[in-house]
Amino acid sequence: MAGRRETPLMRGGGGGGAGQPLSRGSRIAAAVTVGVALGCLCAFLYPDGLLSRSTDSALHWPRRADSVACETSGEVANLKSQLVSLERKNAEFRKQINELSMKLQLAGQGKNEVLYKAGPFGTVKALRTNPTVTPDESTNPRLAKILEQVAVKKELIVALANSNVKESLEMWFTNIKRVGISNYLVVALDDSIENFCKSKDVPVYRPDPDEGIDSIGKTGGNHAVSGLKFHILREFLQLGYSVLLSDIDIVFFQNPFDHLYRDSDVESMSDGHNNMTAYGFNDVFDEPSMGWARYAHTMRIWVYNSGFFFIRPTIPSIELLDRVAGRLSREPKSWDQAVFNEELFFPSHPGYEGLHASKRTMDIYLFMNSKVLFKTVRKDAQLRKLKPVIVHLNYHPDKSDRMKAVIEFYVNGKQNALEHFPDGSE
């Protein structure tokens, strides 16, 4: 064809035939093939690279050190991230365990087959009985061995005593023995009481040396010693035992464990002297200056007595002990009974998170305070026939004489044993 210029790629090969042009794709493929072949050849001949390690050391090692540092910091950050994730999962597992424990508690009652589903009107009841904690014997192995021998069904009476109340203590455990109660324990706050209990074959526990406890135990009065119980009882609950805490000025006439409900975290006797004051009432406050709104309704109840209460080993119970013990250490002039009731009853409000513990008031004629006895019961022919479980001489300072008279009245049947005492104190 006239005017056509021949290029080397268009020349024919071999046999002198006419040349055929190569396509653009074929040329690219050929170039790639040649490049790959040269790369493989260089890799085979120079496995360490075209530059030797020695000539490149000034550049190679610093880069490697930087790489190691980056990898290390990256691993630390990664580990921290994993730790945070595991802690979050652990918290979720603990929450699930608590929820499952509550469900098991409900299932065990046999009353709520479907959890969290409300039943017909008038049949719904909230959970009152919190699950108990898992016992931890590592808390106090020595105490754990004592409780294993003394407690009955993981329950026992506990009293704190020092040498100041020796006479009352002897009346206390003598009446416990007379009733036939075996599961009781004296926490001795000094050597004299420990030796005295051992000589009388009374179960006794002496806490390990502690500067705070020992100083109060040796020289403290009634209120100071009473405040110690919230600190000491914590270990009993951690070990999984329910405790019926008892002051020494109490006379037993029946086994109190036969009269407990065990449906609440705290079951306490009351300082109230009748049904209204003991169990609560609507007290109407009158403010005439308010006119139409002059009457304001208030709820009132006499305090629980911190000298006689049954406490179960639950999380709310332990929190109660911690709260009271903490406040008493920060507020040394506070009265333990007042703090005990404030923590039990005050609701959550701005700046304060209330305790979510369930509570029950004991029957005031079975678990009787001395005001009920001397102001009401001894003057009523029908009430005089009742046999209380205990009588607590909490309202009167002449405790020893009144304790002896109470024993004469209820144990020995001396009908006039209580007559010469005034209602209150002189």
Coordinates of C-alpha atoms in Angstrom, one line a residue:
M1 CA 0.0 0.0 0.0
A2 CA 1.5 3.3 -1.1
G3 CA 2.7 5.7 1.7
R4 CA 2.8 3.0 4.5
R5 CA 5.9 3.1 6.7
E6 CA 7.2 -0.2 8.2
T7 CA 8.2 -0.3 11.9
P8 CA 10.3 -3.0 13.6
L9 CA 7.3 -4.4 15.4
M10 CA 5.5 -4.9 12.2
R11 CA 8.3 -6.9 10.5
G12 CA 7.6 -10.5 9.9
G13 CA 9.5 -13.1 11.8
G14 CA 11.0 -16.4 10.8
G15 CA 9.8 -17.7 7.4
G16 CA 9.9 -14.3 5.7
G17 CA 6.1 -13.9 5.8
A18 CA 4.4 -10.5 6.1
G19 CA 4.6 -8.9 9.7
Q20 CA 1.5 -8.7 12.0
P21 CA 1.1 -5.8 14.4
L22 CA 1.0 -6.6 18.3
S23 CA -2.0 -5.4 20.2
R24 CA -1.7 -2.8 23.1
G25 CA -2.8 -5.4 25.7
S26 CA -0.2 -7.9 24.5
R27 CA 2.5 -5.3 24.9
I28 CA 1.5 -4.5 28.5
A29 CA 1.4 -8.1 29.4
A30 CA 4.8 -8.7 28.0
A31 CA 6.2 -5.7 30.0
V32 CA 4.6 -7.1 33.3
T33 CA 6.0 -10.5 32.6
V34 CA 9.5 -9.2 32.1
G35 CA 9.3 -7.0 35.3
V36 CA 8.1 -10.0 37.5
A37 CA 10.9 -12.1 36.1
L38 CA 13.6 -9.5 36.9
G39 CA 12.1 -9.1 40.4
C40 CA 12.2 -12.8 41.1
L41 CA 15.8 -13.0 39.8
C42 CA 16.9 -10.1 42.1
A43 CA 15.2 -11.7 45.1
F44 CA 17.0 -14.9 44.5
L45 CA 20.4 -13.4 44.0
Y46 CA 20.1 -10.7 46.8
P47 CA 17.9 -12.1 49.6
D48 CA 19.1 -9.3 52.0
G49 CA 18.4 -6.6 49.5
L50 CA 20.6 -4.7 47.1
L51 CA 22.2 -2.8 49.9
S52 CA 24.2 -4.8 52.5
R53 CA 23.1 -4.9 56.2
S54 CA 26.4 -3.2 57.2
T55 CA 26.0 -0.3 54.8
D56 CA 22.4 0.2 55.8
S57 CA 22.8 -0.2 59.6
A58 CA 22.8 3.5 60.3
L59 CA 19.3 3.7 58.8
H60 CA 17.9 0.2 59.4
W61 CA 18.3 -0.2 63.3
P62 CA 16.8 3.2 64.2
R63 CA 13.8 2.4 62.1
R64 CA 13.5 -1.0 63.9
A65 CA 13.7 0.5 67.3
D66 CA 11.0 3.0 66.5
S67 CA 8.9 0.1 65.2
V68 CA 9.4 -1.9 68.5
A69 CA 8.5 1.2 70.6
C70 CA 5.3 1.7 68.6
E71 CA 4.4 -2.0 68.9
T72 CA 4.9 -1.9 72.7
S73 CA 2.9 1.2 73.3
G74 CA 0.2 -0.2 71.0
E75 CA 0.1 -3.4 73.0
V76 CA -0.2 -1.5 76.3
A77 CA -3.1 0.5 75.0
N78 CA -4.7 -2.7 73.7
L79 CA -4.3 -4.4 77.1
K80 CA -5.8 -1.5 78.9
S81 CA -8.7 -1.6 76.6
Q82 CA -9.2 -5.3 77.2
L83 CA -9.0 -4.7 81.0
V84 CA -11.7 -2.1 80.9
S85 CA -13.8 -4.4 78.8
L86 CA -13.3 -7.3 81.2
E87 CA -14.2 -5.1 84.2
R88 CA -17.4 -4.0 82.5
K89 CA -18.3 -7.7 81.8
N90 CA -17.4 -8.6 85.4
A91 CA -19.8 -5.9 86.7
E92 CA -22.5 -7.2 84.4
F93 CA -21.9 -10.8 85.6
R94 CA -22.2 -9.6 89.2
K95 CA -25.5 -7.9 88.4
Q96 CA -26.8 -11.0 86.7
I97 CA -25.8 -13.1 89.7
N98 CA -27.8 -10.8 92.0
E99 CA -30.8 -10.9 89.8
L100 CA -30.6 -14.7 89.5
S101 CA -30.3 -15.0 93.3
M102 CA -33.5 -12.9 93.7
K103 CA -35.3 -15.1 91.1
L104 CA -34.2 -18.2 93.0
Q105 CA -35.5 -16.7 96.2
L106 CA -38.9 -16.0 94.6
A107 CA -39.0 -19.5 93.0
G108 CA -38.3 -21.0 96.3
Q109 CA -41.3 -19.4 97.9
G110 CA -43.5 -21.2 95.4
K111 CA -45.8 -18.2 95.1
N112 CA -44.6 -16.5 92.0
E113 CA -44.3 -18.9 89.1
V114 CA -44.0 -16.1 86.5
L115 CA -41.4 -13.6 87.6
Y116 CA -42.0 -9.8 87.2
K117 CA -45.5 -10.4 85.9
A118 CA -48.3 -8.8 88.0
G119 CA -51.1 -11.0 89.1
P120 CA -54.8 -10.2 89.6
F121 CA -55.8 -7.2 91.7
G122 CA -55.1 -7.8 95.4
T123 CA -52.7 -10.7 94.9
V124 CA -49.4 -8.9 94.2
K125 CA -46.8 -8.8 97.0
A126 CA -43.3 -7.4 96.7
L127 CA -40.2 -9.3 97.7
R128 CA -39.4 -8.7 101.4
T129 CA -37.0 -11.4 102.2
N130 CA -33.6 -10.6 100.7
P131 CA -31.3 -13.5 99.9
T132 CA -28.4 -14.2 102.3
V133 CA -24.8 -13.6 101.5
T134 CA -22.4 -16.3 100.6
P135 CA -20.5 -17.2 103.9
D136 CA -16.8 -16.2 103.9
E137 CA -14.9 -18.2 106.6
S138 CA -11.7 -16.3 105.7
T139 CA -13.2 -13.3 107.5
N140 CA -12.5 -14.8 110.9
P141 CA -11.6 -18.6 110.9
R142 CA -11.4 -18.7 114.8
L143 CA -14.9 -17.2 115.1
A144 CA -16.2 -19.5 112.4
K145 CA -15.2 -22.6 114.4
I146 CA -16.9 -21.2 117.5
L147 CA -20.1 -20.4 115.7
E148 CA -20.2 -23.8 114.0
Q149 CA -20.3 -25.4 117.5
V150 CA -22.7 -22.9 119.1
A151 CA -25.3 -21.9 116.5
V152 CA -28.5 -23.8 115.8
K153 CA -29.7 -23.6 112.2
K154 CA -27.1 -20.8 111.6
E155 CA -28.8 -18.6 114.3
L156 CA -27.7 -17.5 117.8
I157 CA -28.1 -14.9 120.5
V158 CA -25.1 -12.6 121.0
A159 CA -24.4 -10.2 123.8
L160 CA -21.4 -7.9 124.5
A161 CA -20.2 -7.5 128.1
N162 CA -17.4 -6.1 130.2
S163 CA -16.7 -6.2 133.9
N164 CA -19.1 -3.3 134.6
V165 CA -22.2 -5.6 134.0
K166 CA -21.0 -8.8 135.6
E167 CA -24.0 -9.2 138.0
S168 CA -26.6 -8.5 135.2
L169 CA -24.7 -10.8 132.9
E170 CA -25.0 -13.7 135.3
M171 CA -28.8 -13.2 135.6
W172 CA -28.9 -12.9 131.8
F173 CA -27.3 -16.3 131.0
T174 CA -28.8 -18.0 134.1
N175 CA -32.3 -17.4 132.7
I176 CA -31.2 -18.4 129.2
K177 CA -30.0 -21.7 130.6
R178 CA -33.2 -22.1 132.6
V179 CA -35.3 -21.7 129.4
G180 CA -33.2 -24.3 127.7
I181 CA -31.6 -22.1 125.0
S182 CA -28.2 -23.5 123.9
N183 CA -27.3 -21.2 120.9
Y184 CA -26.0 -18.1 122.7
L185 CA -22.6 -16.5 122.9
V186 CA -21.0 -13.8 125.1
V187 CA -18.5 -11.5 123.4
A188 CA -16.1 -10.7 126.2
L189 CA -14.6 -7.3 126.1
D190 CA -12.0 -7.9 128.8
D191 CA -10.1 -10.8 130.4
S192 CA -12.2 -10.8 133.6
I193 CA -15.5 -11.5 131.7
E194 CA -13.8 -14.1 129.5
N195 CA -12.6 -16.1 132.5
F196 CA -15.9 -15.6 134.3
C197 CA -17.8 -17.1 131.4
K198 CA -15.5 -20.0 131.1
S199 CA -15.8 -20.7 134.8
K200 CA -19.7 -20.8 134.4
D201 CA -19.6 -23.0 131.3
V202 CA -20.9 -20.1 129.1
P203 CA -19.9 -20.0 125.4
V204 CA -17.6 -17.0 125.1
Y205 CA -15.6 -15.3 122.3
R206 CA -12.9 -12.8 122.9
P207 CA -12.2 -10.6 119.8
D208 CA -8.6 -10.3 118.6
P209 CA -6.7 -7.4 120.1
D210 CA -7.9 -4.1 118.7
E211 CA -6.9 -0.7 120.2
G212 CA -10.3 0.9 119.7
I213 CA -12.4 -2.1 120.9
D214 CA -10.1 -2.9 123.9
S215 CA -10.1 0.7 125.2
I216 CA -13.9 0.9 125.2
G217 CA -14.2 -2.6 126.5
K218 CA -12.1 -1.9 129.6
T219 CA -13.4 1.5 130.5
G220 CA -16.5 2.3 128.4
G221 CA -20.0 2.8 129.8
N222 CA -23.2 1.3 128.5
H223 CA -23.6 3.5 125.5
A224 CA -20.0 3.2 124.4
V225 CA -20.1 -0.6 124.7
S226 CA -23.5 -0.7 122.9
G227 CA -22.0 1.2 120.0
L228 CA -19.3 -1.5 119.5
K229 CA -21.8 -4.2 118.5
F230 CA -22.4 -2.7 115.0
H231 CA -18.7 -3.2 114.3
I232 CA -18.3 -6.6 115.9
L233 CA -21.6 -8.1 114.4
R234 CA -20.4 -7.5 110.9
E235 CA -18.1 -10.6 111.0
F236 CA -21.0 -12.8 112.2
L237 CA -23.0 -11.8 109.2
Q238 CA -20.1 -12.2 106.8
L239 CA -19.8 -15.8 108.1
G240 CA -23.4 -16.4 107.1
Y241 CA -25.1 -16.4 110.6
S242 CA -28.3 -14.6 111.7
V243 CA -27.8 -12.9 115.0
L244 CA -30.3 -12.0 117.8
L245 CA -28.5 -9.2 119.4
S246 CA -29.3 -8.9 123.1
D247 CA -28.4 -6.3 125.8
I248 CA -27.6 -7.7 129.3
D249 CA -30.6 -6.1 131.1
I250 CA -33.0 -8.6 129.5
V251 CA -34.7 -11.6 131.1
F252 CA -35.7 -14.6 129.0
F253 CA -38.9 -16.6 129.6
Q254 CA -39.3 -18.4 126.3
N255 CA -37.1 -19.4 123.4
P256 CA -37.2 -16.3 121.1
F257 CA -36.4 -18.3 118.0
D258 CA -39.8 -19.9 118.2
H259 CA -41.4 -16.4 117.8
L260 CA -39.5 -14.9 114.9
Y261 CA -40.9 -14.4 111.4
R262 CA -37.5 -14.2 109.5
D263 CA -39.1 -12.3 106.6
S264 CA -37.1 -9.1 106.9
D265 CA -33.6 -7.9 107.1
V266 CA -34.1 -6.5 110.6
E267 CA -36.7 -7.7 113.2
S268 CA -36.6 -5.4 116.3
M269 CA -38.4 -4.8 119.5
S270 CA -39.9 -1.4 120.0
D271 CA -39.7 1.3 122.6
G272 CA -43.4 2.0 122.0
H273 CA -45.8 1.4 124.9
N274 CA -49.0 0.6 123.0
N275 CA -50.2 -0.4 119.5
M276 CA -50.1 3.1 118.1
T277 CA -46.7 4.1 119.3
A278 CA -45.1 0.7 118.5
Y279 CA -46.6 0.1 115.1
G280 CA -47.2 3.6 113.8
F281 CA -50.0 6.1 113.6
N282 CA -51.2 9.2 111.7
D283 CA -50.4 12.2 113.8
V284 CA -52.2 15.3 112.7
F285 CA -50.4 18.6 113.2
D286 CA -52.6 21.7 113.7
E287 CA -51.4 25.1 112.5
P288 CA -54.4 27.5 112.7
S289 CA -52.6 30.3 110.9
M290 CA -52.8 28.3 107.7
G291 CA -56.6 28.5 107.7
W292 CA -58.2 25.9 105.4
A293 CA -54.9 24.0 105.3
R294 CA -54.3 24.1 109.0
Y295 CA -54.2 20.3 109.4
A296 CA -51.0 18.5 108.3
H297 CA -50.8 14.8 108.5
T298 CA -47.6 13.2 109.8
M299 CA -46.5 9.6 110.3
R300 CA -45.1 8.7 113.7
I301 CA -43.6 5.6 115.3
W302 CA -41.6 5.0 118.4
V303 CA -38.0 4.0 117.7
Y304 CA -36.7 0.5 117.5
N305 CA -34.6 -0.6 120.4
S306 CA -31.0 -1.2 119.4
G307 CA -30.5 -3.5 122.4
F308 CA -32.7 -6.3 121.1
F309 CA -33.0 -7.1 117.4
F310 CA -32.7 -10.0 115.0
I311 CA -30.6 -9.3 111.9
R312 CA -30.2 -11.7 108.9
P313 CA -27.0 -12.0 106.9
T314 CA -28.0 -9.9 103.9
I315 CA -26.4 -7.1 101.9
P316 CA -28.8 -4.5 103.3
S317 CA -28.1 -5.7 106.9
I318 CA -24.4 -5.4 106.4
E319 CA -24.8 -2.0 104.9
L320 CA -26.8 -1.0 107.9
L321 CA -24.0 -2.1 110.3
D322 CA -21.5 -0.3 108.2
R323 CA -23.5 2.9 108.1
V324 CA -24.1 3.0 111.8
A325 CA -20.5 2.1 112.7
G326 CA -19.2 4.7 110.3
R327 CA -21.4 7.4 111.7
L328 CA -20.5 6.5 115.3
S329 CA -16.8 6.7 114.5
R330 CA -17.3 10.1 112.9
E331 CA -19.8 11.4 115.4
P332 CA -18.5 10.2 118.8
K333 CA -21.2 12.0 120.8
S334 CA -24.0 10.3 118.8
W335 CA -26.3 7.8 120.5
D336 CA -26.2 4.5 118.7
Q337 CA -29.9 3.9 119.0
A338 CA -30.7 7.2 117.4
V339 CA -28.3 6.6 114.5
F340 CA -29.6 3.0 114.1
N341 CA -33.2 4.3 113.6
E342 CA -32.2 7.2 111.4
E343 CA -30.4 4.8 109.0
L344 CA -33.3 2.4 109.0
F345 CA -36.1 4.9 108.5
F346 CA -34.9 8.0 106.8
P347 CA -35.9 7.9 103.1
S348 CA -33.7 8.9 100.1
H349 CA -33.8 12.7 99.4
P350 CA -31.6 15.3 97.8
G351 CA -28.1 14.8 99.1
Y352 CA -28.9 11.5 100.9
E353 CA -29.4 7.9 99.7
G354 CA -31.5 6.0 102.1
L355 CA -31.0 2.4 103.1
H356 CA -33.2 -0.2 101.3
A357 CA -33.6 -2.6 104.2
S358 CA -36.8 -4.5 105.1
K359 CA -37.9 -4.3 108.7
R360 CA -40.5 -5.8 111.1
T361 CA -41.6 -4.6 114.6
M362 CA -41.8 -7.4 117.2
D363 CA -45.0 -8.0 119.2
I364 CA -44.8 -5.6 122.2
Y365 CA -46.4 -8.0 124.6
L366 CA -44.1 -10.9 123.7
F367 CA -40.9 -8.8 123.4
M368 CA -41.8 -6.4 126.2
N369 CA -40.1 -3.3 127.3
S370 CA -40.2 -2.3 130.9
K371 CA -42.5 0.7 130.3
V372 CA -45.1 -1.6 128.9
L373 CA -44.7 -3.9 131.9
F374 CA -44.8 -1.3 134.7
K375 CA -47.2 1.2 133.2
T376 CA -49.8 -1.2 131.7
V377 CA -49.3 -5.0 132.0
R378 CA -48.9 -5.2 135.8
K379 CA -52.1 -3.2 136.3
D380 CA -54.3 -5.2 133.9
A381 CA -55.8 -8.5 135.1
Q382 CA -55.9 -10.0 131.7
L383 CA -52.5 -8.9 130.5
R384 CA -50.9 -10.1 133.7
K385 CA -51.7 -13.7 132.5
L386 CA -49.6 -13.3 129.4
K387 CA -46.2 -14.9 129.4
P388 CA -43.7 -12.8 127.5
V389 CA -40.7 -14.1 125.5
I390 CA -38.5 -11.5 127.1
V391 CA -38.7 -8.5 129.3
H392 CA -36.2 -5.7 128.6
L393 CA -35.5 -3.3 131.5
N394 CA -34.5 -0.5 129.1
Y395 CA -36.7 2.2 130.6
H396 CA -35.4 2.0 134.2
P397 CA -32.0 2.6 135.7
D398 CA -32.5 0.3 138.8
K399 CA -32.0 -2.7 136.5
S400 CA -30.8 -5.3 138.8
D401 CA -33.6 -5.0 141.4
R402 CA -36.3 -4.9 138.7
M403 CA -34.8 -7.9 136.9
K404 CA -35.0 -9.9 140.1
A405 CA -38.6 -8.8 140.7
V406 CA -39.6 -9.7 137.1
I407 CA -38.1 -13.2 137.7
E408 CA -40.0 -13.5 140.9
F409 CA -43.3 -12.5 139.2
Y410 CA -43.0 -14.7 136.0
V411 CA -40.9 -17.6 137.1
N412 CA -41.8 -18.1 140.8
G413 CA -45.4 -16.8 140.6
K414 CA -45.0 -14.1 143.3
Q415 CA -48.0 -11.9 142.3
N416 CA -47.0 -8.8 144.3
A417 CA -43.3 -8.8 143.2
L418 CA -43.8 -5.8 141.0
E419 CA -46.1 -3.7 143.1
H420 CA -43.6 -1.6 145.1
F421 CA -41.9 -0.1 142.0
P422 CA -43.0 3.2 140.6
D423 CA -44.0 3.4 136.9
G424 CA -40.9 5.4 136.1
S425 CA -37.7 6.1 137.8
E426 CA -37.3 8.1 140.9

